[in-house]
């Protein structure tokens, strides 16, 4: 069509008769209008073609942000179970598959995914005593995850949750060695009480210490 327009323009330049020029001018206008309409039609269709050619939308995976290590929890026990209570606001609202727990005979591993944009993890190893993997389970309550660790030896009491906790507590206890000076053991006990005591306790121990030293001094002078 562009070639037709060029040819009409060329003829128009050579034409001398008015009737011929008028006819060629009309034809020139007609071709120009057709070309213009065709261009506009193409420009309107182009976005539609682009939309059709677009690939399917890619849904971004849900990000869970960073993982928070759970350090605050409570526990108690019955004859059959050791129960661990973990408070997590809104945990009852996440899909059940987002709360995962893996038990072994002496450990458990809890993972809560995508709770308020974060993940929460709790790993406890070296449980004080063996548990039954098959008999252990989890329960989701309002704002709480409850882990039920089935005791392998029922009707036995756990003094601590883990072996490490037991060892740490026992190290804190004063040791009484028969071969050491009994007074040294007593001094260690008094020192521990003094360090952990309040101001009144410290004053009482200081007073007793002074009176003891005074009695010893009097005894030495008598001899």
XYZ file of N, CA and C in Angstrom:
669
model
N 0.813 -1.202 0.000
C 0.000 0.000 0.000
C 0.858 1.268 0.000
N 1.996 1.190 0.659
C 2.921 2.329 0.652
C 3.452 2.580 -0.763
N 3.670 1.479 -1.502
C 4.128 1.619 -2.896
C 3.078 2.310 -3.763
N 1.798 1.968 -3.493
C 0.713 2.619 -4.234
C 0.715 4.121 -3.977
N 0.939 4.458 -2.727
C 0.940 5.877 -2.378
C 2.068 6.615 -3.089
N 3.250 5.993 -3.137
C 4.390 6.632 -3.807
C 4.111 6.821 -5.308
N 3.474 5.826 -5.881
C 3.178 5.899 -7.318
C 2.158 6.985 -7.619
N 1.141 7.091 -6.731
C 0.128 8.145 -6.913
C 0.763 9.518 -6.772
N 1.681 9.667 -5.831
C 2.371 10.944 -5.655
C 3.185 11.309 -6.903
N 3.832 10.302 -7.453
C 4.644 10.546 -8.664
C 3.756 10.985 -9.825
N 2.609 10.331 -10.000
C 1.690 10.685 -11.076
C 1.112 12.074 -10.863
N 0.856 12.397 -9.576
C 0.284 13.705 -9.250
C 1.241 14.831 -9.631
N 2.543 14.560 -9.452
C 3.529 15.596 -9.808
C 3.591 15.837 -11.335
N 3.295 14.767 -12.114
C 3.389 14.885 -13.584
C 2.083 15.364 -14.208
N 0.978 15.151 -13.487
C -0.326 15.487 -14.075
C -0.479 17.003 -14.209
N -1.128 17.383 -15.296
C -1.337 18.812 -15.547
C -2.815 19.161 -15.640
N -3.607 18.185 -16.020
C -5.032 18.451 -16.174
C -5.711 18.402 -14.807
N -6.637 19.364 -14.566
C -7.274 19.505 -13.266
C -8.074 18.272 -12.869
N -8.791 17.708 -13.837
C -9.618 16.539 -13.536
C -8.764 15.355 -13.088
N -7.636 15.171 -13.761
C -6.725 14.073 -13.411
C -6.097 14.335 -12.042
N -5.716 15.584 -11.797
C -5.086 15.920 -10.520
C -6.067 15.723 -9.357
N -7.342 16.126 -9.597
C -8.345 15.941 -8.540
C -8.547 14.465 -8.212
N -8.573 13.631 -9.267
C -8.761 12.186 -9.058
C -7.577 11.585 -8.312
N -6.372 12.009 -8.746
C -5.183 11.487 -8.062
C -5.097 11.977 -6.617
N -5.490 13.227 -6.369
C -5.471 13.768 -4.999
C -6.439 12.996 -4.106
N -7.628 12.710 -4.646
C -8.614 11.930 -3.877
C -8.086 10.533 -3.574
N -7.454 9.907 -4.578
C -6.898 8.570 -4.381
C -5.772 8.601 -3.350
N -4.964 9.678 -3.425
C -3.855 9.823 -2.466
C -4.394 9.925 -1.028
N -5.427 10.717 -0.843
C -6.033 10.869 0.488
C -6.618 9.547 0.987
N -7.252 8.815 0.066
C -7.848 7.528 0.427
C -6.782 6.542 0.898
N -5.668 6.480 0.133
C -4.579 5.536 0.497
C -3.961 5.938 1.830
N -3.745 7.246 2.022
C -3.154 7.716 3.284
C -4.049 7.377 4.478
N -5.345 7.521 4.287
C -6.296 7.195 5.368
C -6.246 5.704 5.689
N -6.182 4.876 4.661
C -6.119 3.425 4.882
C -4.840 3.034 5.622
N -3.734 3.678 5.173
C -2.457 3.376 5.842
C -2.527 3.792 7.317
N -3.082 4.974 7.580
C -3.180 5.472 8.961
C -4.022 4.542 9.818
N -5.167 4.110 9.284
C -6.052 3.206 10.038
C -5.377 1.862 10.319
N -4.609 1.412 9.348
C -3.917 0.126 9.507
C -2.867 0.216 10.606
N -2.146 1.337 10.639
C -1.124 1.528 11.667
C -1.756 1.575 13.056
N -2.884 2.305 13.184
C -3.571 2.392 14.471
C -4.083 1.033 14.914
N -4.586 0.261 13.970
C -5.101 -1.068 14.295
C -3.988 -1.978 14.835
N -2.826 -1.893 14.223
C -1.681 -2.697 14.680
C -1.242 -2.301 16.078
N -1.226 -0.974 16.326
C -0.782 -0.498 17.642
C -1.749 -0.911 18.743
N -3.037 -1.047 18.406
C -4.016 -1.485 19.399
C -3.930 -2.985 19.660
N -3.558 -3.741 18.682
C -3.476 -5.197 18.851
C -2.197 -5.638 19.524
N -1.164 -4.809 19.454
C 0.157 -5.215 19.952
C 0.160 -5.571 21.438
N -0.457 -4.741 22.305
C -0.470 -5.117 23.727
C -1.179 -6.432 23.972
N -2.256 -6.692 23.190
C -2.970 -7.951 23.374
C -2.080 -9.134 23.033
N -1.286 -8.974 21.972
C -0.380 -10.052 21.600
C 0.682 -10.257 22.670
N 1.155 -9.155 23.227
C 2.171 -9.274 24.277
C 1.609 -9.976 25.499
N 0.349 -9.630 25.827
C -0.269 -10.288 26.978
C -0.402 -11.779 26.752
N -0.751 -12.134 25.507
C -0.897 -13.551 25.201
C 0.430 -14.286 25.239
N 1.476 -13.548 24.921
C 2.797 -14.181 24.871
C 3.475 -14.237 26.234
N 2.875 -13.563 27.228
C 3.499 -13.565 28.550
C 3.499 -14.965 29.140
N 4.597 -15.349 29.811
C 4.607 -16.657 30.480
C 3.688 -16.646 31.684
N 3.314 -17.805 32.113
C 2.458 -17.907 33.295
C 3.153 -17.272 34.490
N 2.361 -16.637 35.326
C 2.932 -15.951 36.491
C 3.616 -16.951 37.401
N 4.794 -16.572 37.876
C 5.550 -17.425 38.797
C 5.244 -16.992 40.221
N 4.694 -17.892 41.002
C 4.350 -17.567 42.389
C 5.594 -17.725 43.241
N 5.959 -16.653 43.907
C 7.155 -16.694 44.759
C 6.885 -17.585 45.957
N 7.865 -18.387 46.356
C 7.671 -19.234 47.536
C 7.511 -18.394 48.797
N 6.751 -18.914 49.733
C 6.539 -18.201 50.999
C 7.828 -18.245 51.811
N 8.322 -17.090 52.143
C 9.553 -17.037 52.930
C 9.213 -17.047 54.410
N 10.013 -17.730 55.181
C 9.752 -17.854 56.614
C 10.709 -17.028 57.442
N 11.462 -16.149 56.776
C 12.364 -15.304 57.550
C 13.434 -16.126 58.240
N 13.835 -15.674 59.409
C 14.887 -16.371 60.123
C 14.295 -17.346 61.141
N 15.138 -18.210 61.675
C 14.696 -19.214 62.633
C 15.055 -18.781 64.050
N 14.068 -18.824 64.922
C 14.245 -18.436 66.328
C 14.440 -19.704 67.157
N 15.473 -19.693 67.978
C 15.721 -20.842 68.850
C 14.871 -20.715 70.108
N 14.093 -21.729 70.399
C 13.218 -21.720 71.577
C 14.037 -22.085 72.811
N 14.027 -21.201 73.788
C 14.771 -21.472 75.022
C 13.859 -21.475 76.252
N 12.669 -20.906 76.117
C 11.738 -20.857 77.243
C 10.668 -21.942 77.089
N 10.574 -22.780 78.090
C 9.575 -23.844 78.067
C 9.352 -24.318 79.498
N 8.318 -25.088 79.682
C 8.054 -25.703 80.981
C 7.831 -27.190 80.802
N 8.008 -27.940 81.884
C 7.766 -29.376 81.780
C 7.298 -29.946 83.109
N 6.528 -30.999 83.019
C 6.164 -31.771 84.194
C 6.020 -33.233 83.757
N 5.491 -34.064 84.623
C 5.432 -35.495 84.278
C 4.281 -36.183 84.987
N 3.898 -37.293 84.391
C 2.944 -38.205 85.009
C 3.637 -39.561 85.104
N 2.909 -40.571 85.466
C 3.516 -41.904 85.557
C 3.981 -42.406 84.191
N 3.297 -41.970 83.126
C 3.599 -42.494 81.792
C 4.323 -41.502 80.880
N 4.151 -40.204 81.115
C 4.663 -39.214 80.168
C 5.498 -38.128 80.851
N 6.479 -37.631 80.092
C 7.128 -36.362 80.392
C 6.528 -35.356 79.416
N 5.986 -34.254 79.947
C 5.247 -33.287 79.126
C 6.028 -31.983 79.032
N 6.260 -31.540 77.797
C 6.971 -30.275 77.564
C 5.996 -29.274 76.969
N 5.914 -28.100 77.591
C 4.992 -27.059 77.161
C 5.789 -25.904 76.539
N 5.490 -25.584 75.271
C 6.147 -24.468 74.577
C 5.075 -23.461 74.174
N 5.209 -22.236 74.661
C 4.241 -21.185 74.343
C 4.672 -20.439 73.086
N 3.809 -20.446 72.061
C 4.052 -19.730 70.806
C 2.733 -19.083 70.379
N 2.669 -17.772 70.446
C 1.429 -17.065 70.132
C 0.986 -17.324 68.689
N -0.248 -17.801 68.547
C -0.828 -18.035 67.222
C -0.485 -19.375 66.608
N 0.208 -20.249 67.331
C 0.629 -21.527 66.732
C -0.562 -22.388 66.355
N -1.687 -22.202 67.032
C -2.873 -23.011 66.716
C -3.520 -22.598 65.393
N -3.067 -21.474 64.824
C -3.662 -20.980 63.588
C -2.888 -21.399 62.337
N -1.681 -21.926 62.483
C -0.901 -22.344 61.322
C -1.337 -23.747 60.904
N -1.109 -24.133 59.644
C -1.465 -25.497 59.209
C -0.749 -26.549 60.063
N -1.415 -27.648 60.270
C -0.866 -28.700 61.128
C 0.486 -29.192 60.624
N 0.662 -29.220 59.285
C 1.928 -29.721 58.736
C 3.096 -28.768 58.995
N 2.796 -27.550 59.431
C 3.871 -26.600 59.746
C 4.504 -26.868 61.107
N 3.884 -27.717 61.903
C 4.429 -28.076 63.218
C 4.952 -29.507 63.132
N 6.276 -29.632 63.133
C 6.909 -30.937 62.944
C 7.755 -31.282 64.163
N 7.701 -32.522 64.581
C 8.532 -32.973 65.703
C 9.083 -34.355 65.389
N 10.358 -34.528 65.712
C 11.032 -35.813 65.478
C 11.561 -36.328 66.811
N 11.125 -37.520 67.190
C 11.553 -38.128 68.453
C 12.596 -39.212 68.196
N 13.579 -39.299 69.081
C 14.442 -40.479 69.165
C 14.373 -40.976 70.604
N 15.100 -42.042 70.891
C 15.014 -42.614 72.233
C 15.504 -41.656 73.322
N 16.445 -40.761 72.958
C 16.995 -39.854 73.972
C 16.968 -38.380 73.532
N 16.075 -38.020 72.586
C 16.035 -36.619 72.137
C 14.718 -36.320 71.434
N 14.469 -35.030 71.205
C 13.383 -34.607 70.329
C 13.783 -33.311 69.648
N 13.204 -33.108 68.470
C 13.532 -31.947 67.623
C 12.214 -31.363 67.122
N 11.887 -30.148 67.582
C 10.645 -29.484 67.198
C 10.950 -28.359 66.214
N 10.155 -28.265 65.144
C 10.284 -27.180 64.172
C 8.886 -26.667 63.829
N 8.670 -25.383 64.059
C 7.415 -24.715 63.688
C 7.738 -23.751 62.556
N 7.132 -23.963 61.389
C 7.474 -23.179 60.198
C 6.428 -22.105 59.911
N 6.947 -20.947 59.466
C 6.118 -19.844 58.980
C 5.040 -19.430 59.981
N 5.466 -19.136 61.186
C 4.581 -18.583 62.202
C 4.913 -17.101 62.345
N 3.989 -16.255 61.865
C 4.211 -14.800 61.893
C 5.507 -14.410 61.177
N 5.787 -15.101 60.052
C 6.954 -14.766 59.248
C 8.255 -15.321 59.768
N 8.220 -16.179 60.779
C 9.445 -16.752 61.334
C 9.271 -18.263 61.503
N 10.401 -18.942 61.672
C 10.374 -20.348 62.059
C 10.913 -20.456 63.485
N 10.465 -21.466 64.196
C 10.887 -21.659 65.583
C 11.415 -23.082 65.737
N 12.562 -23.195 66.401
C 13.212 -24.509 66.524
C 13.579 -24.786 67.984
N 13.415 -26.037 68.377
C 13.821 -26.476 69.714
C 14.388 -27.885 69.605
N 15.643 -28.044 69.974
C 16.299 -29.352 69.942
C 16.785 -29.684 71.352
N 16.345 -30.803 71.873
C 16.775 -31.258 73.195
C 17.397 -32.643 73.047
N 18.675 -32.737 73.369
C 19.386 -34.014 73.298
C 19.670 -34.534 74.706
N 20.087 -35.779 74.778
C 20.499 -36.396 76.043
C 19.415 -36.304 77.119
N 18.220 -36.735 76.760
C 17.172 -36.818 77.771
C 17.636 -37.679 78.938
N 17.111 -37.398 80.104
C 17.594 -38.088 81.307
C 17.427 -39.609 81.189
N 16.303 -40.029 80.613
C 16.039 -41.460 80.482
C 15.433 -41.737 79.101
N 15.455 -42.971 78.653
C 14.916 -43.297 77.323
C 13.408 -43.079 77.244
N 12.941 -42.730 76.043
C 11.506 -42.595 75.786
C 11.117 -43.523 74.644
N 9.834 -43.777 74.550
C 9.307 -44.595 73.455
C 8.996 -43.688 72.268
N 9.678 -43.927 71.142
C 9.456 -43.096 69.953
C 8.025 -43.265 69.448
N 7.561 -44.506 69.388
C 6.219 -44.778 68.865
C 5.131 -44.210 69.777
N 5.386 -44.205 71.063
C 4.366 -43.752 72.017
C 4.371 -42.255 72.255
N 5.332 -41.538 71.693
C 5.430 -40.086 71.896
C 4.661 -39.346 70.808
N 4.186 -38.157 71.122
C 3.367 -37.410 70.168
C 3.357 -35.927 70.526
N 2.625 -35.156 69.727
C 2.469 -33.721 69.978
C 0.989 -33.367 69.968
N 0.665 -32.282 70.649
C -0.683 -31.728 70.611
C -0.572 -30.218 70.448
N -1.458 -29.653 69.624
C -1.475 -28.209 69.422
C -2.673 -27.641 70.172
N -2.394 -26.756 71.108
C -3.449 -26.087 71.852
C -3.360 -24.586 71.565
N -4.251 -23.807 72.135
C -4.242 -22.363 71.905
C -2.917 -21.767 72.370
N -2.151 -21.245 71.415
C -0.853 -20.588 71.681
C 0.157 -21.514 72.345
N -0.036 -22.812 72.254
C 0.852 -23.748 72.955
C 1.072 -25.022 72.137
N 2.323 -25.485 72.134
C 2.654 -26.812 71.618
C 2.965 -27.708 72.811
N 2.309 -28.832 72.891
C 2.523 -29.789 73.977
C 3.178 -31.038 73.404
N 4.370 -31.356 73.888
C 5.062 -32.579 73.482
C 4.898 -33.622 74.574
N 4.448 -34.793 74.179
C 4.228 -35.896 75.120
C 5.279 -36.970 74.865
N 6.266 -37.045 75.735
C 7.335 -38.048 75.620
C 6.962 -39.241 76.486
N 6.690 -40.365 75.849
C 6.262 -41.568 76.573
C 7.472 -42.221 77.256
N 7.398 -42.361 78.556
C 8.495 -42.984 79.303
C 8.596 -44.462 78.932
N 9.820 -44.914 78.694
C 10.001 -46.353 78.463
C 9.799 -47.112 79.760
N 10.295 -46.526 80.833
C 10.108 -47.139 82.153
C 9.019 -46.341 82.877
N 7.815 -46.864 82.868
C 6.717 -46.158 83.506
C 6.858 -46.180 85.026
N 6.159 -45.235 85.669
C 6.175 -45.126 87.135
C 7.563 -44.831 87.691
N 8.418 -44.245 86.867
C 9.717 -43.780 87.354
C 9.723 -42.259 87.291
N 10.359 -41.646 88.267
C 10.348 -40.182 88.342
C 11.622 -39.598 87.751
N 11.448 -38.584 86.943
C 12.575 -37.839 86.370
C 12.845 -36.622 87.259
N 14.026 -36.548 87.839
C 14.386 -35.377 88.635
C 14.776 -34.205 87.737
N 15.259 -34.523 86.548
C 15.677 -33.498 85.586
C 15.185 -33.923 84.199
N 15.170 -32.958 83.259
C 14.750 -33.282 81.901
C 15.882 -33.922 81.107
N 17.118 -33.438 81.298
C 18.251 -33.951 80.527
C 19.382 -34.392 81.442
N 20.262 -35.208 80.893
C 21.429 -35.669 81.618
C 22.373 -34.499 81.922
N 22.475 -33.577 80.978
C 23.351 -32.414 81.168
C 22.878 -31.568 82.341
N 21.566 -31.375 82.429
C 21.002 -30.596 83.535
C 21.298 -31.275 84.873
N 21.197 -32.578 84.888
C 21.486 -33.323 86.118
C 22.936 -33.127 86.541
N 23.844 -33.254 85.582
C 25.268 -33.110 85.896
C 25.594 -31.706 86.380
N 24.980 -30.694 85.775
C 25.232 -29.300 86.189
C 24.740 -29.067 87.611
N 23.561 -29.582 87.921
C 23.014 -29.393 89.267
C 23.846 -30.112 90.316
N 24.324 -31.316 89.963
C 25.110 -32.072 90.931
C 26.465 -31.429 91.184
N 27.012 -30.741 90.174
C 28.276 -30.047 90.366
C 28.134 -28.884 91.342
N 26.931 -28.311 91.380
C 26.691 -27.183 92.264
C 26.550 -27.628 93.718
N 26.218 -28.895 93.934
C 26.064 -29.385 95.303
C 27.424 -29.496 95.969
N 27.526 -29.095 97.258
C 28.808 -29.244 97.965
C 29.149 -30.715 98.155
N 30.383 -31.057 97.929
C 30.816 -32.448 98.060
C 31.361 -32.686 99.467
N 31.048 -33.824 100.014
C 31.521 -34.197 101.342
C 32.456 -35.395 101.206
N 33.717 -35.148 101.331
C 34.732 -36.181 101.206
C 35.178 -36.577 102.606
N 35.118 -37.859 102.896
C 35.456 -38.349 104.239
C 36.913 -38.087 104.570
N 37.746 -38.015 103.547
C 39.172 -37.847 103.814
C 39.570 -36.381 104.005
N 38.693 -35.450 103.682
C 39.021 -34.037 103.846
C 38.603 -33.555 105.217
N 39.093 -32.417 105.596
C 38.777 -31.823 106.883
C 37.289 -31.481 106.930
N 36.533 -31.983 107.919
C 35.097 -31.687 107.996
C 34.825 -30.194 108.066
N 35.714 -29.469 108.737
C 35.489 -28.029 108.858
C 35.594 -27.337 107.510
N 36.419 -27.906 106.616
C 36.545 -27.328 105.279
C 35.245 -27.488 104.501
N 34.619 -28.658 104.649
C 33.336 -28.875 103.992
C 32.276 -27.937 104.532
N 32.290 -27.724 105.842
C 31.333 -26.806 106.459
C 31.544 -25.388 105.947
N 32.835 -25.011 105.809
C 33.137 -23.675 105.310
C 32.620 -23.488 103.880
N 32.733 -24.537 103.069
C 32.232 -24.463 101.703
C 30.713 -24.278 101.672
N 30.043 -24.982 102.576
C 28.585 -24.850 102.660
C 28.202 -23.444 103.081
N 28.885 -22.925 104.121
C 28.596 -21.574 104.590
C 28.888 -20.532 103.504
N 29.979 -20.749 102.780
C 30.331 -19.829 101.708
C 29.242 -19.807 100.635
N 28.728 -20.989 100.295
C 27.666 -21.082 99.289
C 26.401 -20.370 99.764
N 26.061 -20.605 101.054
C 24.864 -19.960 101.611
C 25.034 -18.455 101.633
N 26.247 -18.007 101.987
C 26.530 -16.572 102.060
C 26.393 -15.920 100.677
N 26.933 -16.597 99.645
C 26.889 -16.023 98.293
C 25.466 -15.956 97.746
N 24.647 -16.947 98.094
C 23.285 -16.991 97.562
C 22.279 -16.261 98.445
N 22.674 -15.901 99.675
C 21.737 -15.329 100.635
C 21.485 -13.852 100.431
N 20.432 -13.361 101.110
C 20.124 -11.930 101.078
C 20.951 -11.205 102.139
N 20.688 -9.907 102.292
C 21.482 -9.093 103.225
C 21.337 -9.578 104.664
N 20.119 -9.952 105.075
C 19.908 -10.438 106.441
C 20.700 -11.723 106.687
N 20.685 -12.611 105.700
C 21.428 -13.861 105.849
C 22.925 -13.592 105.965
N 23.417 -12.663 105.148
C 24.847 -12.333 105.197
C 25.238 -11.728 106.539
N 24.364 -10.850 107.090
C 24.661 -10.269 108.404
C 24.696 -11.349 109.485
N 23.755 -12.297 109.400
C 23.708 -13.379 110.383
C 24.972 -14.227 110.333
N 25.402 -14.551 109.108
C 26.610 -15.376 108.959
C 27.841 -14.605 109.429
N 27.917 -13.325 109.106
C 29.054 -12.504 109.554
C 29.130 -12.443 111.073
N 27.952 -12.289 111.715
C 27.913 -12.228 113.177
C 28.377 -13.547 113.788
N 27.881 -14.644 113.223
C 28.278 -15.963 113.738
C 29.774 -16.187 113.545
N 30.296 -15.709 112.405
C 31.722 -15.854 112.113
C 32.573 -15.078 113.132
N 32.146 -13.842 113.426
C 32.890 -13.014 114.388
C 32.866 -13.646 115.774
N 31.670 -14.112 116.185
C 31.555 -14.742 117.510
C 32.399 -16.001 117.591
N 32.456 -16.759 116.501
C 33.260 -17.975 116.487
C 34.739 -17.653 116.628
N 35.178 -16.606 115.918
C 36.590 -16.209 115.997
C 36.937 -15.704 117.396
N 35.997 -14.987 118.017
C 36.248 -14.475 119.368
C 36.374 -15.613 120.367
N 35.509 -16.633 120.212
C 35.586 -17.787 121.118
C 36.906 -18.509 120.956
N 37.353 -18.660 119.682
C 38.626 -19.306 119.435
C 39.769 -18.517 120.064
N 39.678 -17.188 119.957
C 40.742 -16.355 120.526
C 40.781 -16.486 122.042
N 39.627 -16.525 122.706
C 39.580 -16.689 124.152
C 40.151 -18.043 124.563
N 39.833 -19.066 123.785
C 40.342 -20.391 124.094
C 41.854 -20.431 123.998
N 42.424 -19.763 123.023
C 43.882 -19.728 122.857
C 44.530 -19.014 124.023
N 43.938 -17.925 124.530
C 44.551 -17.166 125.633
C 44.495 -17.948 126.929
N 43.458 -18.780 127.121
C 43.358 -19.578 128.340
C 44.482 -20.583 128.422
N 44.887 -21.111 127.289
C 45.998 -22.036 127.309
C 47.306 -21.264 127.384
